[in-house]
Short mmCIF file of C-alpha atoms in Angstrom, two decimals:
data_model
loop_
_atom_site.label_atom_id
_atom_site.label_comp_id
_atom_site.label_asym_id
_atom_site.label_seq_id
_atom_site.Cartn_x
_atom_site.Cartn_y
_atom_site.Cartn_z
CA MET A 1138 29.21 21.79 32.79
CA ILE A 1139 32.70 22.57 34.23
CA TYR A 1140 35.50 20.04 33.77
CA ASN A 1141 38.42 19.64 36.19
CA ASP A 1142 41.33 17.79 34.58
CA GLU A 1143 42.79 16.83 37.99
CA GLN A 1144 39.51 15.32 39.24
CA LEU A 1145 39.08 11.62 38.54
CA PRO A 1146 35.89 10.75 36.65
CA ASN A 1147 33.07 9.20 38.61
CA GLU A 1148 29.81 7.67 37.54
CA ASP A 1149 27.89 10.98 37.74
CA SER A 1150 30.31 12.86 35.55
CA ILE A 1151 30.47 10.03 32.97
CA ALA A 1152 26.68 9.84 32.85
CA LYS A 1153 26.35 13.61 32.38
CA MET A 1154 28.98 13.52 29.59
CA GLN A 1155 27.07 10.67 27.83
CA GLN A 1156 23.85 12.62 28.08
CA GLY A 1157 25.39 15.76 26.66
CA TYR A 1158 26.98 13.75 23.84
CA ALA A 1159 23.74 12.03 23.04
CA ARG A 1160 21.91 15.37 23.02
CA ARG A 1161 24.41 16.91 20.59
CA VAL A 1162 24.32 13.89 18.25
CA SER A 1163 20.53 13.98 18.26
CA ILE A 1164 20.57 17.71 17.35
CA LEU A 1165 23.03 17.09 14.58
CA GLN A 1166 21.04 14.17 13.25
CA ASN A 1167 17.87 16.30 13.23
CA GLU A 1168 19.66 19.04 11.32
CA ASP A 1169 20.98 16.58 8.74
CA ASN A 1170 17.49 15.01 8.33
CA GLY A 1171 15.95 18.41 7.89
CA THR A 1172 18.52 19.38 5.28
CA ASN A 1173 18.19 16.08 3.44
CA ASN A 1174 14.41 16.26 3.54
CA GLY A 1175 14.49 19.75 2.09
CA VAL A 1176 16.87 18.68 -0.64
CA ASN A 1177 14.91 15.52 -1.37
CA ASN A 1178 11.61 17.44 -1.43
CA GLY A 1179 13.16 19.91 -3.84
CA GLN A 1180 14.48 17.09 -6.00
CA ASN A 1181 11.12 15.32 -5.92
CA ALA A 1182 9.40 18.56 -6.94
CA ASN A 1183 11.90 19.07 -9.71
CA ASN A 1184 11.55 15.46 -10.79
CA GLY A 1185 7.76 15.83 -10.85
CA GLN A 1186 8.08 19.04 -12.87
CA SER A 1187 10.50 17.32 -15.23
CA ILE A 1188 8.16 14.35 -15.63
CA ASN A 1189 5.21 16.67 -16.25
CA ASN A 1190 7.25 18.69 -18.71
CA GLY A 1191 8.27 15.53 -20.48
CA GLN A 1192 4.73 14.27 -20.61
CA ASN A 1193 3.48 17.64 -21.85
CA ALA A 1194 6.17 17.73 -24.50
CA GLY A 1195 5.29 14.21 -25.54
CA SER A 1196 1.61 15.12 -25.66
CA ASN A 1197 2.40 18.16 -27.74
CA ILE A 1198 4.52 16.10 -30.14
CA ASN A 1199 1.75 13.49 -30.46
CA LEU A 1200 -0.83 16.24 -30.94
CA GLY A 1201 1.34 17.85 -33.61
CA GLN A 1202 1.76 14.48 -35.37
CA SER A 1203 -1.99 13.82 -35.15
CA ASN A 1204 -2.80 17.29 -36.55
CA GLY A 1205 -0.31 16.74 -39.34
CA GLN A 1206 -1.82 13.40 -40.21
CA ASN A 1207 -5.32 14.83 -40.13
CA LEU A 1208 -4.31 17.68 -42.41
CA GLY A 1209 -2.66 15.27 -44.82
CA GLN A 1210 -5.65 12.99 -44.77
CA ASN A 1211 -8.12 15.88 -45.27
CA SER A 1212 -6.04 17.18 -48.19
CA GLU A 1213 -6.04 13.74 -49.81
CA LEU A 1214 -9.80 13.31 -49.32
CA SER A 1215 -10.42 16.82 -50.73
CA ALA A 1216 -8.30 16.01 -53.79
CA ILE A 1217 -10.26 12.82 -54.47
CA ALA A 1218 -13.61 14.52 -54.00
CA SER A 1219 -12.59 17.36 -56.30
CA SER A 1220 -11.75 14.85 -59.05
CA ILE A 1221 -15.25 13.44 -59.20
CA ASP A 1222 -16.94 14.26 -62.50
CA TRP A 1223 -20.49 15.06 -61.40
CA GLU A 1224 -21.09 17.40 -64.35
CA THR A 1225 -20.69 14.66 -66.94
CA ASN A 1226 -23.08 12.45 -65.07
CA THR A 1227 -25.73 15.16 -64.88
CA ALA A 1228 -25.36 16.00 -68.59
CA LEU A 1229 -25.65 12.33 -69.63
CA LEU A 1230 -28.68 11.74 -67.37
CA ASN A 1231 -30.36 14.81 -68.88
CA SER A 1232 -29.69 13.40 -72.37
CA LEU A 1233 -30.97 9.91 -71.43
CA SER A 1234 -34.14 11.42 -69.91
CA ARG A 1235 -35.30 12.38 -73.45
CA THR A 1236 -36.14 8.75 -74.23
CA GLN A 1237 -39.62 8.01 -75.56
CA ASN A 1238 -40.07 5.10 -73.15
CA ARG A 1239 -42.18 6.51 -70.35
CA CYS A 1240 -41.05 4.04 -67.67
CA MET A 1241 -37.30 4.63 -68.51
CA ARG A 1242 -37.82 8.38 -68.66
CA SER A 1243 -39.49 8.50 -65.25
CA PHE A 1244 -36.70 6.47 -63.62
CA ILE A 1245 -33.88 8.53 -65.21
CA ARG A 1246 -35.47 11.82 -64.26
CA GLY A 1247 -35.63 10.56 -60.70
CA LEU A 1248 -31.88 9.91 -60.79
CA ILE A 1249 -31.02 13.51 -61.63
CA PRO A 1250 -31.95 15.12 -58.22
CA LEU A 1251 -30.34 12.15 -56.48
CA ASN A 1252 -27.11 12.73 -58.34
CA GLN A 1253 -27.20 16.39 -57.32
CA GLN A 1254 -27.87 15.49 -53.69
CA ASP A 1255 -24.92 13.06 -53.58
CA ARG A 1256 -22.75 15.79 -55.17
CA ASP A 1257 -23.75 18.39 -52.62
CA GLU A 1258 -23.28 16.00 -49.69
CA ILE A 1259 -19.78 14.90 -50.68
CA ASN A 1260 -18.68 18.41 -51.63
CA GLY A 1261 -19.99 19.60 -48.27
CA TYR A 1262 -17.72 17.06 -46.54
CA TYR A 1263 -14.52 17.58 -48.47
CA ASN A 1264 -14.63 20.62 -50.73
CA GLN A 1265 -15.28 23.38 -48.22
CA ASN A 1266 -12.39 25.46 -49.66
CA GLY A 1267 -14.44 26.02 -52.80
CA ILE A 1268 -12.12 24.10 -55.11
CA ARG A 1269 -13.93 22.23 -57.86
CA ARG A 1270 -12.74 20.27 -60.83
CA ASN A 1271 -12.99 21.93 -64.23
CA PRO A 1272 -16.22 20.88 -66.00
CA SER A 1273 -15.83 18.44 -68.86
CA VAL A 1274 -16.77 19.46 -72.41
CA ILE A 1275 -19.61 17.05 -73.25
CA ASN A 1276 -21.29 16.51 -76.54
CA THR A 1277 -24.44 14.54 -75.95
CA ASN A 1278 -26.27 15.46 -79.14
CA SER A 1279 -24.46 13.35 -81.70
CA GLY A 1280 -24.52 10.00 -79.88
CA THR A 1281 -27.32 7.49 -80.04
CA PHE A 1282 -29.33 6.60 -76.99
CA ASN A 1283 -27.36 3.37 -76.49
CA GLN A 1284 -24.02 5.14 -76.90
CA THR A 1285 -25.05 7.76 -74.30
CA LEU A 1286 -26.06 5.02 -71.98
CA ARG A 1287 -22.70 3.31 -72.34
CA ASP A 1288 -21.00 6.68 -71.67
CA TYR A 1289 -23.09 7.14 -68.54
CA ILE A 1290 -22.37 3.70 -67.15
CA ARG A 1291 -18.63 4.20 -67.86
CA ASN A 1292 -18.60 7.53 -66.12
CA GLU A 1293 -20.70 6.24 -63.24
CA THR A 1294 -18.24 3.40 -62.54
CA GLU A 1295 -15.40 5.94 -62.43
CA LEU A 1296 -17.44 8.08 -60.04
CA LEU A 1297 -18.18 5.13 -57.79
CA ASP A 1298 -14.49 4.23 -57.79
CA ARG A 1299 -13.68 7.74 -56.36
CA ILE A 1300 -16.37 7.39 -53.69
CA VAL A 1301 -15.04 3.97 -52.66
CA GLU A 1302 -11.62 5.64 -52.26
CA LEU A 1303 -13.21 8.20 -49.96
CA LEU A 1304 -14.88 5.44 -47.98
CA TYR A 1305 -11.55 3.57 -47.64
CA LEU A 1306 -9.70 6.63 -46.30
CA GLU A 1307 -12.50 8.15 -44.16
CA THR A 1308 -12.22 7.59 -40.36
CA ASP A 1309 -15.40 9.45 -39.30
CA ALA A 1310 -18.18 6.85 -38.63
CA ASP A 1311 -21.06 9.12 -39.69
CA ARG A 1312 -19.36 10.02 -42.98
CA ARG A 1313 -18.51 6.40 -43.63
CA THR A 1314 -22.20 5.47 -43.16
CA SER A 1315 -23.22 8.24 -45.56
CA LEU A 1316 -20.73 7.24 -48.21
CA ASN A 1317 -21.73 3.64 -47.93
CA ASN A 1318 -25.42 4.57 -48.44
CA ILE A 1319 -24.53 6.63 -51.51
CA ILE A 1320 -22.57 3.75 -52.97
CA ARG A 1321 -25.40 1.28 -52.36
CA ARG A 1322 -28.01 3.61 -53.86
CA ARG A 1323 -26.02 4.25 -56.98
CA LEU A 1324 -25.24 0.55 -57.47
CA ASP A 1325 -28.97 -0.16 -57.21
CA ALA A 1326 -29.63 2.50 -59.92
CA LEU A 1327 -27.02 0.87 -62.20
CA ASP A 1328 -28.60 -2.50 -61.61
CA THR A 1329 -32.04 -1.06 -62.66
CA LEU A 1330 -30.56 0.53 -65.78
CA ALA A 1331 -28.89 -2.71 -66.75
CA SER A 1332 -32.19 -4.61 -66.31
CA PHE A 1333 -33.92 -2.07 -68.65
CA TRP A 1334 -31.45 -2.40 -71.45
CA SER A 1335 -29.52 -5.65 -70.87
CA GLY A 1336 -30.42 -6.87 -74.33
CA THR A 1337 -28.98 -3.83 -76.13
CA ILE A 1338 -25.95 -3.22 -73.88
CA PHE A 1339 -24.56 -6.67 -73.48
CA GLY A 1340 -25.97 -8.32 -76.59
#
């Protein structure tokens, strides 16, 4: 469009000028919007990446904390399991099984393999690193039958106390069920032993 400074403006020239102005403004606005959209899209992408990075970092921290807690718990459970004195129980049961009473002897001999099964099951859960407690030095020859029975019941209550600790700390449902069954079975055995000799033990 050619402008003549000496020519007075008319309606046509003013309309053409307005159209040209409007066109230029529209182009500029479109350029600004495109630039802003590009920047905003880049910022949104960066923000999404930052959020994801933050979430991943948080997840990794939580995973690390969870793994640390699990390792600490497993170590504590293993230490408790390793402190259980299975050997003393087995030796005392073998000594008690020499009784002349056939009914008592049959029951006690049945407890020996059960004691070994419980030992193997619990060691299989918590003592996979091969660590075992040192065996106790047990003299079962000099004591009387009643004294040996008292020693067995004393040792059995300590053993049950350790298994209850495992049950309290264990979070796995299947292992909790197994530990609960072991505790119930051993309590029933103690109840039967007490019923055999209640007169001599508590009299």
